[in-house]
Each structure stands twice: as C-alpha cells, then as structure tokens.
Amino acid sequence: MSSTFGNKLRISVFGQSHGEGLGVVLDGLPAGLSIDLTRIGAFLSRRAPGKKAAYSTARRESDEPRILSGLVEGKTCGAPLCAVFENNDARSNDYERMRFLPRPGHADYPAFVKHKGFNDIRGGGHFSARLTLPLCFAGAVCLQILKEKGVSIGAHILSVKDICDVPFDPVEVDEAALYLPKERQLPVLNADVIPQMEKLFEETAAAGDSVGGVIECCVLGLPVGLGEPMFDGLENRLSASVFAVPAVKGIEFGAGFEASRLFGSENNDPFCYKDGKVKTKTNRHGGILGGLSSGMPLVFRAAMKPTPSIAIEQDTVNLQSEENAKLTVTGRHDVCIVPRAVPCIEAAAAIALADLMI
Amino acid sequence: MSSTFGNKLRISVFGQSHGEGLGVVLDGLPAGLSIDLTRIGAFLSRRAPGKKAAYSTARRESDEPRILSGLVEGKTCGAPLCAVFENNDARSNDYERMRFLPRPGHADYPAFVKHKGFNDIRGGGHFSARLTLPLCFAGAVCLQILKEKGVSIGAHILSVKDICDVPFDPVEVDEAALYLPKERQLPVLNADVIPQMEKLFEETAAAGDSVGGVIECCVLGLPVGLGEPMFDGLENRLSASVFAVPAVKGIEFGAGFEASRLFGSENNDPFCYKDGKVKTKTNRHGGILGGLSSGMPLVFRAAMKPTPSIAIEQDTVNLQSEENAKLTVTGRHDVCIVPRAVPCIEAAAAIALADLMI
Amino acid sequence: MSSTFGNKLRISVFGQSHGEGLGVVLDGLPAGLSIDLTRIGAFLSRRAPGKKAAYSTARRESDEPRILSGLVEGKTCGAPLCAVFENNDARSNDYERMRFLPRPGHADYPAFVKHKGFNDIRGGGHFSARLTLPLCFAGAVCLQILKEKGVSIGAHILSVKDICDVPFDPVEVDEAALYLPKERQLPVLNADVIPQMEKLFEETAAAGDSVGGVIECCVLGLPVGLGEPMFDGLENRLSASVFAVPAVKGIEFGAGFEASRLFGSENNDPFCYKDGKVKTKTNRHGGILGGLSSGMPLVFRAAMKPTPSIAIEQDTVNLQSEENAKLTVTGRHDVCIVPRAVPCIEAAAAIALADLMI
Amino acid sequence: MSSTFGNKLRISVFGQSHGEGLGVVLDGLPAGLSIDLTRIGAFLSRRAPGKKAAYSTARRESDEPRILSGLVEGKTCGAPLCAVFENNDARSNDYERMRFLPRPGHADYPAFVKHKGFNDIRGGGHFSARLTLPLCFAGAVCLQILKEKGVSIGAHILSVKDICDVPFDPVEVDEAALYLPKERQLPVLNADVIPQMEKLFEETAAAGDSVGGVIECCVLGLPVGLGEPMFDGLENRLSASVFAVPAVKGIEFGAGFEASRLFGSENNDPFCYKDGKVKTKTNRHGGILGGLSSGMPLVFRAAMKPTPSIAIEQDTVNLQSEENAKLTVTGRHDVCIVPRAVPCIEAAAAIALADLMI
C-alpha cells in the first residue's frame, strides 16, 4: 500500500524516474464521460520544465500519454482507465556513483533502509518528482469530472522565499481568477512580481543552490456539506493527497496558522444571506467547517521546501564503508520546483475531491 | 465512511455529544498485549477539563471507559476491542433553540445541509470535541503498542496567541522531555510562561471570547524507513488522523512553512555518523524524507483555531425563516481548547503510526 | 482487519460469546432514515433459539439492542449507529477445562495458534455463532434501507440432510413468497416437510449428534447493472459477507454446481421482452451476469455443515501435554443451526447489497 | 471500485478484450524479491489457447508481458510493479453488429444498462475472459512470493459435464501432485480420462455448443492460523478473488455442499498428533476452521458454467428497437473454458493468500 489513493475512484500510480515507463490506473470512473485529451495535454504542459535554461532542468521528455484502456471513441467506457508515459531522456549514469551516498534532503537514505538496498536509486526511483506526471494526468481527468459538476480549481505561487504574490480574495474570488493567462511566464496573480522571482531563480542557479516557496490553491463550486466527519473531512482528504507531491512540508486551510494567533471573535466568520444563499461575510475558515464544505471558496496553502538537489558540495555518509563523506549532486534539476508544482497541487486537490464527489 | 481510520488497525469511532454513549472499536490489535487501564485513565485525565473554573467548561463527565470486548484478564485476545463511555452530564436544552441558528465557526450549517436537518444538533452531535474522548482512548491503546516497539510520543503547547513556549530541540530531544510533570498546570516545556497564559485565558474568559494556539508534537524511536511513498507517507497519514481533532486548521513537519523561505543549502540536513548510526546534523526535515522516517525525531506542529463557541453576540442566519439573525451561544465551553487538545494530538499521531507499525 | 465489512457502509462487529457485551457500528448510513426497532426486534427473534427444548440450546438471552448512537428520535442522524447487546446467560465454566483440548470442527485450534493462546476460548470467543446477533442487527438495518429502494430478501431451509423443501421458482417468485408465516415452526416453503425435519432433529438430539443443511436465499428488486466487474461482482461481494456466517462451507449462484454439468445451449438463459422489460425466460444465471445484476431474481444457496458441537466423545489433542486426548463437549448447543441461520444469511446478503446501493 | 483487490498487496487490473492493451499494477510487493519471468511465462502459457483447433479459440496473442516498473535487474525495488500486454489479434468487426443484441449468458445486457451504452462491447470489453491474462500475471508473481514462504498451489479439472477426474487426497496430497506433467494434454490427475474429455469437446464443438466443469484447487504449506474472523476468513477472501474468474458460479471448501448432508459425527475431523504436529485424521473441513487455516491441505472446488458463447442460434432482444430478436454468435471461442481456467483459479487463490501473508 502506498501509491494507491481513493475510495470510490481508486488511483494507482506506478513507475520510476528512470524505469521503462510510468503511468496511472483510474478505477471507478463513470461511463460516458468525454475525456478531452487536448485539455489534458495543456494541463500536463504546465508541469513541463520551464524554457529558461538558466534555472530549469535540461531533461526533456515528450510526456505524451498513451491510453491503454478505459476509453472508447474519447469517452470513458466504465472500465479502468490506464495511461502510460515512456521515459526516454533518462541518464542513469548520473546516479550510479551515488548508490551509497544518500543525498541530503532526499528519500535516498530511508528508502535504502526500507528496501534493503533494492530500491531504484536512479533519479530517486519511485520517489522522484517525475511521478507527479501520472499524478497530473489523473488530476486532469478529475478536473474534467469536477468541471462537469460545477467545481473549478486553480492555484498560483503565493511566494518564493520572501517574494510574495497577492493572495486570492477568499470571499470574492471568481472562476476567471483561477485560470492564469497562458503566456504568463510564472503562475502568479500579480505579473509584476515575475521579474523579481526570475532574478532570484537566476542568482540561485548561479550559486548552485535551490529555493522554496508557498502555493495557494482555491476551489470554487463545491456543494455545501461535502466531506465526512473526523477522518474523512476535507482537510484530512486533501492533506492525504497533497502530501503526495514531493517537497510539500506543510498545509493550512483558511487562516491556518494565523488562526492560532486570533481570538474567536476575530476568527469566526459570521453568516449572512447573500442573493438568497447562506454565505459568510469573511472566510477565515477557508470554506471548511467541521471537515465539511461550507459553500464558501475552499482555500489552502502548501509549503514547499527548496528542492534538495543542489550543486554545492554537501556532507553525507557512505552507507557501504560507513564513513562520513562528501557529495556533489550533478544530474539535471530545477532551481525552484514551485512553478511546476502548481498544477501538481491542483491535481492532488482534484483527485481528493473527485473521489468524494463521484 | 467517515469515522473509520486505518488499514491494518481499523478504528471506528461512534457517538454524539449528547447521545446515550460514545466509544470506539479497534479491530486488528495483536493478541496477548497487556492493556494497562490505569495508564489509559491517566492519559484520558489529561484531556479532562481544567480545574480553574474561570476558563474551563463546567461540564463534568466521569469519562470512565467500559470495555465490552477484546480483553481477557487485561490482555488483548485478538478480537476487536470496544470501549464505551456514557454521557451523563449533557444538557441538551441549551441547544434546542439553536436548531436553525448555525453557530459561526462550527459545523452546524454544512452538517444541516449534508444531513438534511436530521443531524444531532445537541452539543454539535458527532462533530463535537467530545468525540476526542474515544479518539484518546484509541490513542492511549496505540501508545502502549508503540511503547513496546520503542516509540514514544509527546506534545506540548507551543503557543497560544503570541505567548510562546520553547520548542523541542529537534536534534537532541530525549524521551524524558516528552513527558511533562503531572503537577504542571499547563502542558508547556517552560513553566515560566504559565502565568502569562493563564492571565490571557482569564482575560479572554472575562471578555466572553476564546483563543487559539499551536501544538508541537515529537515522536522518538521510529524505525528508519517507516511510511510508504506518495499517498501513504508519514505526512499523509499523520495529517489524515490529526485533522480529525476539531479546530486543527494547519499542520507542518520539520521546518514546515519556514522551509519555503530557505535556500536548499540552508534547508538540507547533512548526514553524518554518530555513535555508529546515520543521523543528520540538523533536523529541518522533521524526521521525514520522501514520506519515510529518517530515524531523526519526527516533529510536527498543528495550528488550532480559537474554539468558535464564544459568549459574544454574533451574526448568523435563521435557516428556517431564511433571514439574517443574531446569536449568543450559551452552553458550557473552554476558553482555550489547546491544553486539552495536547493529548488528542498525541492520540491522533499514535493511531496513524500504530496502523503503519502493526 | 477482520470483523469489518463494506466500502460505503462500513460495518464493524465486536464482542465475544461470553464477554461483557457485543455489538456493531454502522458507519455511512444516510441521515433521515427511519429505523423501526420493532421490526428489527422481530427480525432478531427469528434468530433466537427454538422453543423445542429437545433440540434447541438452553442458553437464553434477551437479545435486546441498546442503541448508543446514530439515532435521534428514531431517525438516523448521519453519525455512526452503534448497537450493543449484553451477555447475561453465559456460563463460562463449561469451557475452562477445554482450554487445551480443541473441539473438532471448531476454530479453537487455529485460533489458539494465531493468538498464541490468548484467544478467548469461552464459547468460542469471537468465533462464536453468537456474533451473528450483531450481524443480524446490521442486516436488519440494511434490510430497511433496501426495502426503501424496492429490494426484498428472503431465505428458507432448502434441505437438512436429505429432507428437501421446494426451491424458489427463480423466474416467477414474488415478494410475498419471501416472507414466511410467523407461526411456521421452521422456515420452509412447504410446511409438509416440517414433521420430518423435526423428527430428524429429535433423533439427532437423542444421539447427541448434529446435522447440516442448505439455505436458499432470493433477492428481488435489484436495479439492473448493480455490482462491479472482477473483484466486486455480486458473487464476490455476497460470498465475502455470507461466509461470515459460521458453518457456511459453500455457496452457489443460480444453477451453480449443476451448471458445470450442462451444455451452453442448456444453461444460457434466452432474453425476451415481458411487459416492456428485458427478462430471461429461465434463470439459471441466478440473476447475475458478469458480476452484475440482470434484473431477474437473484438466487443463491449456502451449504452449512453440521454444527461441530456434539455430545459424542471425540478424538482430539491436548495442546499443553502434546498428547492425543478424548473430548466430550458439554455446553448448550443447537442440534441443527440451519433454522436460526436463515435470517443470518438474509442479513449477510443485505449488508453486501446495501453497501453497493447506498 | 471494481478491478482492484487486496489490502496489503493491492492489485489493479485494467484493459478490455479489444482495447490497446491490458495489464496489472501490483502495489505493496516487498523489495528484493527475485521475479523469474521465465516461470511467469510458463505459467501464462498454461492459460494460452489449446493447440487442438477443433475445440480451441483461433485468436492468437503472444501474451508477452512488458514490465514498465517495479523491477530493477530482475528484482522488485519496492515500487509498484506494472506489467502490460498488447492486444494484436483482436477482430472487433465480429462484434459491432451485436451492439444492441445482448448475448445470453454474457454481461452484455447489465453492462449496457450500468454504463448507459458506453461500455466497450468488443469481445465483452472489460468483462472478457482475456482479463484473466493480467490476473494470471499477478497470480504468477504471488505464487513466487508464496513459494518462498513454503506455500504451493495446484489445480486440476475435477470434471467436465459428467466425466470425472480423481480428486486430490485431502489428507495425504504432497507437493509433487500439485504440478502436472507439462506434456499432459489436459490438466487432470488421471490421464486416462483425457480421451473421453477430448471426445466430448470435439462433439460439443461440432454441435456449436459449449460445456462446463469443475476445478479443484489445493494449497499446501499455509501457516496455521492464517485468515481473520468473520469477513476476512480464508473462505471469504478466496471467494472474493475466485469469483473474479469469469464463469465461476459456485465455490465450496472441503466437503462443501456434501457436508450439508452429514451428521456432525461424520463431518467433524478428529485431531491427532502426527510426527509431532497437530493434524486431523480426515479433512472434510478443507483446511479451514472458523475462517483460519488449520494446517491441513486447503481444498476448494469452483463450479464453472459452460462458456455462453455458442454457435447455435439463440433468442435475445434488440435493445434499440425493443423487440425480441435472434442471435448467432460468431467470433472465436473455446468450446470449454475449463482447461484454460485451471491456472486462473490458481492465480486467484494466490492473490488472495499472498495478500494475507505479505
């Protein structure tokens, strides 16, 4: 049990960074659903490496899904849908010399212990961020399902290091705000911060370093009352899927950690009728009360640590000789994983919500 | 599906705040385990209301578990263990007049919609924090299982509003630090902050208000490699259980949100050998790499919003007349739920970890 | 994992034959459902021991459920429903001397090994047929859910030893046929066979022996297409629940084992329109095609072995001295468990089907 | 949810008879396991169509698995294992004219209703017996896991129509008896019955008909106490997987239906010590007591209906015009699916048992 998610819509992700291929099976899709592969392709392209060579990985994969099952003439047929991606541009020799030198911040060491040295170390194996490709495919399918039910999901970079984008207005956000213009170089609401962010990326790349950030995600159109009490509340289910995106180290809903510094009278969101519907005047609860959707925009933020792959020499250990050692990670990496993680967070949210709504 | 958790150890929680009784079934316990009911009682008493009437709920329950099954002469017999608690001091008339007046910040409104008005509104029904009683019982059993495997869990109040306790030292914390002296009035590491916190509670109570806080939890002794990739990583599983504690609105592991403001060279924890064991020199990863335990102390923090039950008049709606309305919540409530939530967070962590380790 | 069933409606059964109490939690019931406790009581009374002392167990329990949670004024409130039964008439001293003498045909020996001797041996512990009491409670609730959806379930004794009742007509059975007259001494369609069966029971009792039989169960009103392919077909799900009834050693759907002796031209059921609906002219498929309901009556049969508790001396082993031994089982037992198992089979079927239909 | 099985080892099967490809993901395999692809190939070849054109399908597929993930240098690496098979010799035009003419005995009609006409009708789509190919792959992997734990599984044709092979001796069967000589034309213990069976197949083929049979399966080497009470007993779990093999309509364990005609004194298997181990003198319980393995050979039988694809004209309905209709199925089919189903039953059993033992 590990790479499987969902109760009503079961998603099973497989593959390693440098294996033959990777993919995903979605079991439980209703029949007769039109799956728009062009839109899926557009979604996946948001996860593709950036074009600026200065700070983007040089690995280039076509990332074209091959649908093995589940579709007949573009529509789901009720059978499990399986999509497969090939790995073509994997360079495994980058990794062999690191077999016994776990990279700081990566899963290498605990994976080595867990799998008694049999884990696929090439590119991080099954722990690689490349696995977000089938995750995004599954998410893109789920986004189409949700769309048909009136649910929309959008995310953006809220910050990288101390450079901040504007947050969504949690009360008044409308659907258009969720979809950023295609031509925008980075997924931010306020395009003015892009030059600053790019400058930071270039400087960080030049230093052989990496940098983290925060992603904010918003979901509109959820029916009131979605979610279950206790262990299957929206916070529980969204966390359970969002932490599948590598490098996520924290999640908060609505006011989140800030709520811990407030009085109840400050944090409670008063109810009111608005156009005949029950709304809250403010939205510090992030659209979730008691694990259930309140009908207000669902807003959460995911904290992403800087990608641990840096070009600077680091201290590590040699698991074979059992001595301290030095390591310089080469390979091809992004300086900041946050821009490419934006659709991954949307995908993770979509998977959790589609499972509850199907 | 809702109040059930776990794959190998399945926990099923039932009950409502003012119903006949509440309890929990644990299915999957190994046979032959000694269950120390005295230690369980001591654990549950940490969740009991504080003694200071000024800021603690006046509801008094014995919280004595009755074990219906699963134990023979104090040892598990391999059959599901069921513990039941009675509700004796419930005063349901406090709630009846609020049937159509959802309390801001509570689950009342989405629960009303979800359950078409059939939900038990008395004391929040199944959404009540009283449900943490069977959760704590299950957690106390799991803590005993974990203890036998060398795993210890401890938590404390890291902050209420802007009054901060000292954090655990994530590198050097030892087991003794996890267990606070019994006589300590509040579960904090640095007793010097207690007077400040109590003063805040009294002032808040006097104002008819409530206040939030942050709980920090540490787990020692986990085997390296525990957890599964992607959806069953430690972060995923711990979140899935910790958000079962009402009022939790955020969770972060290790450096958490702070990591988003760091460079990789600052955030990566270098490996080294220490007494023949692989350790990291720092612990910003919070003991989890790639979803797997690294062998370092597992550290996470949960943000708790102020309890939404306040005595100040609030704006709400009347779901029957469909008009805006005013509401003053009476009932009996804690001014700050954080102290009583400390063992609940430990329990939630224990449940998630025992399920992975059994 | 063991005593938990269901994906959408999770049922968790707990208790031992001679423990404090036993019961069941149903998690996932829709809110607003009227639960008729009188009808549940009537259903449970069909499982109660027969009145004829000659061949019925002398153990007498009130079998009155106490509802701890999940109901408000007779209606489900969306929270898990927990029902508890007390054990009052347990006589555990009957069993102590058999601790190391496993009863042939019982779970004693493998349970002893599995649970390293910590299993509750009194009355078979968690393996006792007494656990069908909470199973029947859960089934009775599910029968009410199914009834609201137009689904009816009925079962009868098809045979004990070589005395046969008439089978349901699998094509023309109507709902009335599913419910036997209350006053009927044994649950058979053809009352004429009752004297023969009773005579057999008396003779068997006199010989200190026991006897097995076959139960036939029929489900009407299922929507066409219910079930899932492969592992969650109706046969898979019904088997998974029906084998929870102790002593069941076989199950067959439609023509079942007889189908293995037929040509395809004999076994295939031709389709036809009847009153504007698609029907089959015959029903050897038992209402299930490819794991999915066909709209025809669902018919299955469960084979029940004779209860292994007999008064005749038997060969066994002494697990302590590791020697061969003799055993005479005393205690209080039914000569033929089949009549009391009839509602249990209905309950097991109801649980599996309600889980698919909710 | 449908084509997914297992709690600790999750198996997700995908594909349709005439789709692009089909396959299976196994999630939860321990790392470091050698997977012998040659042995898997040999196992799959037992499922391949017979060579005798007179009564075997003319469809010819290479059935060569392509391993996309989960293996590194022939050993499992702890990541999900995905195997894919191509469909090359599918002739979909055989099926198009039958879109609205459901074949008697097939899933066509309920699948049409369930999936609102969007199901893949070509070759039965996801309901096709071709899906037993990935099932057999998964089973072959599980058989290797079980073998390492000392568990062996073998099956044979017990009967086709009224031609009977000899059954396994349930007390004395040894491992060699489970593996039939490769050159044997049909998987039977007593080669003398082969000419009779082949004659029946040829006659049945000549008549355009098909014929059913019974498969007996035996498992050796299970540890005592495997299985869980109630819903996860060995009978429950084995049924849940064995009914995934198309055409299975019944299953019985040990004496099965015959036990219903016995007295307890006849059916109980007395215990005795044999070479220092607890055994039973007879084995009418089929190696399972109370859902748990007793240490005796586990024996079960699966009843297989005749494959519903016959060349004889049959009555059916036209779902478009809503009139009665006639249908003659062409396509390519086996006259008797039983020989090819023998490894499928072994595979299904292996999947269920490996899930319990991992």
PDB file of N, CA and C in Angstrom, chain D residues 52-74:
ATOM      1  N   LYS D  52      -5.420 -27.840 -30.143  1.00  0.00           N
ATOM      2  CA  LYS D  52      -6.368 -28.571 -30.990  1.00  0.00           C
ATOM      3  C   LYS D  52      -7.390 -27.605 -31.580  1.00  0.00           C
ATOM      4  N   ALA D  53      -7.235 -27.341 -32.854  1.00  0.00           N
ATOM      5  CA  ALA D  53      -8.092 -26.347 -33.498  1.00  0.00           C
ATOM      6  C   ALA D  53      -9.567 -26.712 -33.377  1.00  0.00           C
ATOM      7  N   ALA D  54      -9.830 -28.007 -33.259  1.00  0.00           N
ATOM      8  CA  ALA D  54     -11.222 -28.456 -33.267  1.00  0.00           C
ATOM      9  C   ALA D  54     -12.049 -27.789 -32.180  1.00  0.00           C
ATOM     10  N   TYR D  55     -11.449 -27.543 -31.029  1.00  0.00           N
ATOM     11  CA  TYR D  55     -12.262 -27.002 -29.953  1.00  0.00           C
ATOM     12  C   TYR D  55     -11.625 -25.821 -29.226  1.00  0.00           C
ATOM     13  N   SER D  56     -10.605 -25.164 -29.858  1.00  0.00           N
ATOM     14  CA  SER D  56      -9.951 -24.027 -29.198  1.00  0.00           C
ATOM     15  C   SER D  56     -10.153 -22.749 -30.012  1.00  0.00           C
ATOM     16  N   THR D  57     -10.160 -21.629 -29.306  1.00  0.00           N
ATOM     17  CA  THR D  57     -10.299 -20.355 -30.000  1.00  0.00           C
ATOM     18  C   THR D  57      -9.165 -20.164 -30.994  1.00  0.00           C
ATOM     19  N   ALA D  58      -9.466 -19.488 -32.101  1.00  0.00           N
ATOM     20  CA  ALA D  58      -8.451 -19.237 -33.120  1.00  0.00           C
ATOM     21  C   ALA D  58      -7.680 -17.944 -32.844  1.00  0.00           C
ATOM     22  N   ARG D  59      -8.100 -17.216 -31.817  1.00  0.00           N
ATOM     23  CA  ARG D  59      -7.381 -15.975 -31.511  1.00  0.00           C
ATOM     24  C   ARG D  59      -5.992 -16.315 -30.982  1.00  0.00           C
ATOM     25  N   ARG D  60      -4.981 -15.683 -31.535  1.00  0.00           N
ATOM     26  CA  ARG D  60      -3.615 -15.961 -31.132  1.00  0.00           C
ATOM     27  C   ARG D  60      -2.916 -14.668 -30.718  1.00  0.00           C
ATOM     28  N   GLU D  61      -2.557 -14.574 -29.473  1.00  0.00           N
ATOM     29  CA  GLU D  61      -1.832 -13.422 -28.953  1.00  0.00           C
ATOM     30  C   GLU D  61      -0.510 -13.911 -28.381  1.00  0.00           C
ATOM     31  N   SER D  62       0.505 -13.062 -28.432  1.00  0.00           N
ATOM     32  CA  SER D  62       1.793 -13.506 -27.901  1.00  0.00           C
ATOM     33  C   SER D  62       1.765 -13.563 -26.376  1.00  0.00           C
ATOM     34  N   ASP D  63       0.953 -12.703 -25.757  1.00  0.00           N
ATOM     35  CA  ASP D  63       0.830 -12.722 -24.296  1.00  0.00           C
ATOM     36  C   ASP D  63       2.162 -12.541 -23.586  1.00  0.00           C
ATOM     37  N   GLU D  64       3.016 -11.723 -24.196  1.00  0.00           N
ATOM     38  CA  GLU D  64       4.324 -11.435 -23.607  1.00  0.00           C
ATOM     39  C   GLU D  64       4.186 -10.206 -22.717  1.00  0.00           C
ATOM     40  N   PRO D  65       4.466 -10.298 -21.432  1.00  0.00           N
ATOM     41  CA  PRO D  65       4.341  -9.108 -20.593  1.00  0.00           C
ATOM     42  C   PRO D  65       5.494  -8.140 -20.812  1.00  0.00           C
ATOM     43  N   ARG D  66       5.167  -6.865 -20.819  1.00  0.00           N
ATOM     44  CA  ARG D  66       6.219  -5.844 -20.799  1.00  0.00           C
ATOM     45  C   ARG D  66       6.176  -5.219 -19.405  1.00  0.00           C
ATOM     46  N   ILE D  67       7.302  -5.265 -18.718  1.00  0.00           N
ATOM     47  CA  ILE D  67       7.340  -4.755 -17.342  1.00  0.00           C
ATOM     48  C   ILE D  67       7.714  -3.277 -17.411  1.00  0.00           C
ATOM     49  N   LEU D  68       6.780  -2.417 -17.011  1.00  0.00           N
ATOM     50  CA  LEU D  68       7.052  -0.974 -17.092  1.00  0.00           C
ATOM     51  C   LEU D  68       7.753  -0.444 -15.854  1.00  0.00           C
ATOM     52  N   SER D  69       7.539  -1.093 -14.744  1.00  0.00           N
ATOM     53  CA  SER D  69       8.064  -0.526 -13.498  1.00  0.00           C
ATOM     54  C   SER D  69       8.137  -1.597 -12.436  1.00  0.00           C
ATOM     55  N   GLY D  70       8.874  -1.307 -11.387  1.00  0.00           N
ATOM     56  CA  GLY D  70       8.871  -2.168 -10.213  1.00  0.00           C
ATOM     57  C   GLY D  70       9.997  -3.188 -10.160  1.00  0.00           C
ATOM     58  N   LEU D  71      10.676  -3.393 -11.266  1.00  0.00           N
ATOM     59  CA  LEU D  71      11.786  -4.347 -11.293  1.00  0.00           C
ATOM     60  C   LEU D  71      13.079  -3.627 -11.637  1.00  0.00           C
ATOM     61  N   VAL D  72      14.142  -3.943 -10.917  1.00  0.00           N
ATOM     62  CA  VAL D  72      15.476  -3.477 -11.284  1.00  0.00           C
ATOM     63  C   VAL D  72      16.373  -4.706 -11.309  1.00  0.00           C
ATOM     64  N   GLU D  73      16.896  -5.003 -12.460  1.00  0.00           N
ATOM     65  CA  GLU D  73      17.752  -6.192 -12.622  1.00  0.00           C
ATOM     66  C   GLU D  73      17.085  -7.447 -12.079  1.00  0.00           C
ATOM     67  N   GLY D  74      15.817  -7.611 -12.443  1.00  0.00           N
ATOM     68  CA  GLY D  74      15.116  -8.849 -12.101  1.00  0.00           C
ATOM     69  C   GLY D  74      14.610  -8.926 -10.680  1.00  0.00           C
TER      70      GLY D  74
END
